[in-house]
Amino acid sequence: TKFPPGFTFGVATASHQIEGAWNVSGKSENVWDRLTHTRPELIADGTNGDIACDSYHRLHEDVEELVALGVHFYRFSLSWSRILPTGRIDYVNPDGIRYYNELLDLLAENNIEPLVTLFHWDLPQSLQDLGGWANPKMIDYFYDYSDFCFKEFGGKIKSWITFNEPYEICEDAYGDEKKAPAIDSHGVGNYLCSDTLLKAHAESYHLYNETYRPVQNGRIFISINSIWYEPSDPENSELVALAEVANQFKFGWFAHPIFTVEGGYPKVMVENIARQSEAEGLRKPRLEQFDAYWIQRIKGTSDFLGINHYTTHLITGAGVDPIAKSPSWLKDIGAVTTMEVGGDSASEWLRVVPTGFANLLRWCKISYNDPPIYITENGFSDRGDLEDYGRIKYFNDYLSEILNVINDDKVNVLGYTAWTLMDNFEWRAGFSERFGFYYVNITDPARPRTPKLSVQYYRELIDNHELPHFD
Ligand code: BGC
């Protein structure tokens, strides 16, 4: 079976993971530069993003790879600290403008549509010094940064993503040490972050919608990541109910305020956290509810539902997960989770469970009034095999589930983005976990890129608009 006519395929990257040139031509330090330089022991192989894939100097090669893949669009992100080194609009770095214009022009010449993410985790350190996403003032800074990018680049860009994976930004970086700035204010900082981030997203959306859309005619949305939770025993109604709670805490945390009619955080989140906070002797819940103004202001602020999806985990029981800190998001859920499901990858958290994706997509259709969906990331890690059959099988099995839900359940999926163009700086895993279509040799200063077998697979899929024959 063919994908629907008009269904588009792309590939994604993110600025900090590929660009390098961390202190070149006016770029300032971001939170990942700071983390990798001051706490290198947190990175699995001790690497960092100083040079990464050197895409800053090699964007012509990058575009050639995109052409070879035959993708319709390229999803990449802008480096805030390259464009506005102070984080504010009081100083614009001309080289940042030049770099992204060069990339946008090259894409246009090759008929590849840009899908541009404003924020993919590399916050200018100067703004982090003021508290980063835990500081409500970030709403203004993000507004100014968005405004600048819409004005400067918007003539060349028809599709914008405000935030990549709000859960990772808030929970992993402010509620844990998994991502920079590694604040680990579990159960507190993570919720301060979500409050600011959702408001910042909404303000950026309204700005685009009112000021830029009428002239630039583009679309703007948010990409939400989900580890999908399923009950370890689907016949056990308690576990079924707990999995729903976990999905509300994970996906619903950011999707419910934007994509439901009632808006605001999911009810079960508000209740659980209020109950726990009271038991902790707090005067106010750690998660503050939005007031009526903000509920309205945030609702409906995304033209599509952007979904990044990789994996499914299981819920095995009620109670406090043994790895949960106190207080914490995980403890607030009140369920025990396990990653022991499906086939493995090079990443501990990434289990291969294609049917989980189908279940997530069906759940999104029901929970969020049948939204138009773009899959903005999906991919598989290994150690860098050139004959990457594991990756090919992953894409094939996940995409066939996507086809099923499009055809059988009429889930409105409009496009698919594979993660990622080339092996790149995989955050705290460094270069030890590789997700790319192209192998990148990081011991060679020229950072040569070598196509893996999956390049052929994806190319054939895109050319024929259907899954290649594969077993
Ligand atoms: C992120 C990417 C990351 C990928 C694989 C997503 O969570 O957006 O930046 O490389 O997953 O871990």
CSV table of N, CA and C in Angstrom, one decimal, residues 49 51 64 73 82 86 154 172 222 224 350 359 367 383 409:
chain,number,residue,atom,x,y,z
A,49,GLY,N,30.2,18.9,22.0
A,49,GLY,CA,29.7,19.5,20.7
A,49,GLY,C,30.6,20.6,20.1
A,51,ILE,N,33.1,20.5,18.1
A,51,ILE,CA,33.2,20.4,16.6
A,51,ILE,C,32.0,19.5,16.1
A,64,GLU,N,24.1,18.0,0.2
A,64,GLU,CA,24.3,16.9,-0.8
A,64,GLU,C,23.7,15.6,-0.2
A,73,PHE,N,11.6,17.4,2.9
A,73,PHE,CA,12.0,18.5,3.8
A,73,PHE,C,13.1,18.1,4.8
A,82,ARG,N,24.1,31.5,18.7
A,82,ARG,CA,24.8,31.9,17.5
A,82,ARG,C,24.2,33.1,16.9
A,86,THR,N,23.9,37.4,23.4
A,86,THR,CA,23.6,37.7,24.8
A,86,THR,C,22.3,37.0,25.2
A,154,GLY,N,11.7,34.4,8.2
A,154,GLY,CA,10.4,33.9,7.9
A,154,GLY,C,10.0,34.0,6.4
A,172,ASP,N,14.0,16.4,32.2
A,172,ASP,CA,15.4,15.9,32.1
A,172,ASP,C,16.4,16.9,32.5
A,222,ILE,N,4.2,22.6,17.8
A,222,ILE,CA,5.1,22.2,18.9
A,222,ILE,C,5.4,20.7,18.7
A,224,ILE,N,6.1,17.2,20.6
A,224,ILE,CA,6.0,16.6,21.9
A,224,ILE,C,6.6,15.2,21.8
A,350,LEU,N,15.8,2.9,24.6
A,350,LEU,CA,15.1,2.7,23.4
A,350,LEU,C,14.8,1.2,23.1
A,359,ASN,N,-0.6,2.4,18.9
A,359,ASN,CA,-1.5,2.7,20.1
A,359,ASN,C,-1.4,4.2,20.5
A,367,SER,N,-7.9,11.4,22.1
A,367,SER,CA,-7.7,12.4,23.2
A,367,SER,C,-7.7,13.8,22.8
A,383,ARG,N,25.7,1.1,17.1
A,383,ARG,CA,27.1,1.6,17.4
A,383,ARG,C,27.7,2.2,16.2
A,409,ASP,N,-7.5,3.2,10.9
A,409,ASP,CA,-8.1,4.0,12.0
A,409,ASP,C,-8.3,5.5,11.6
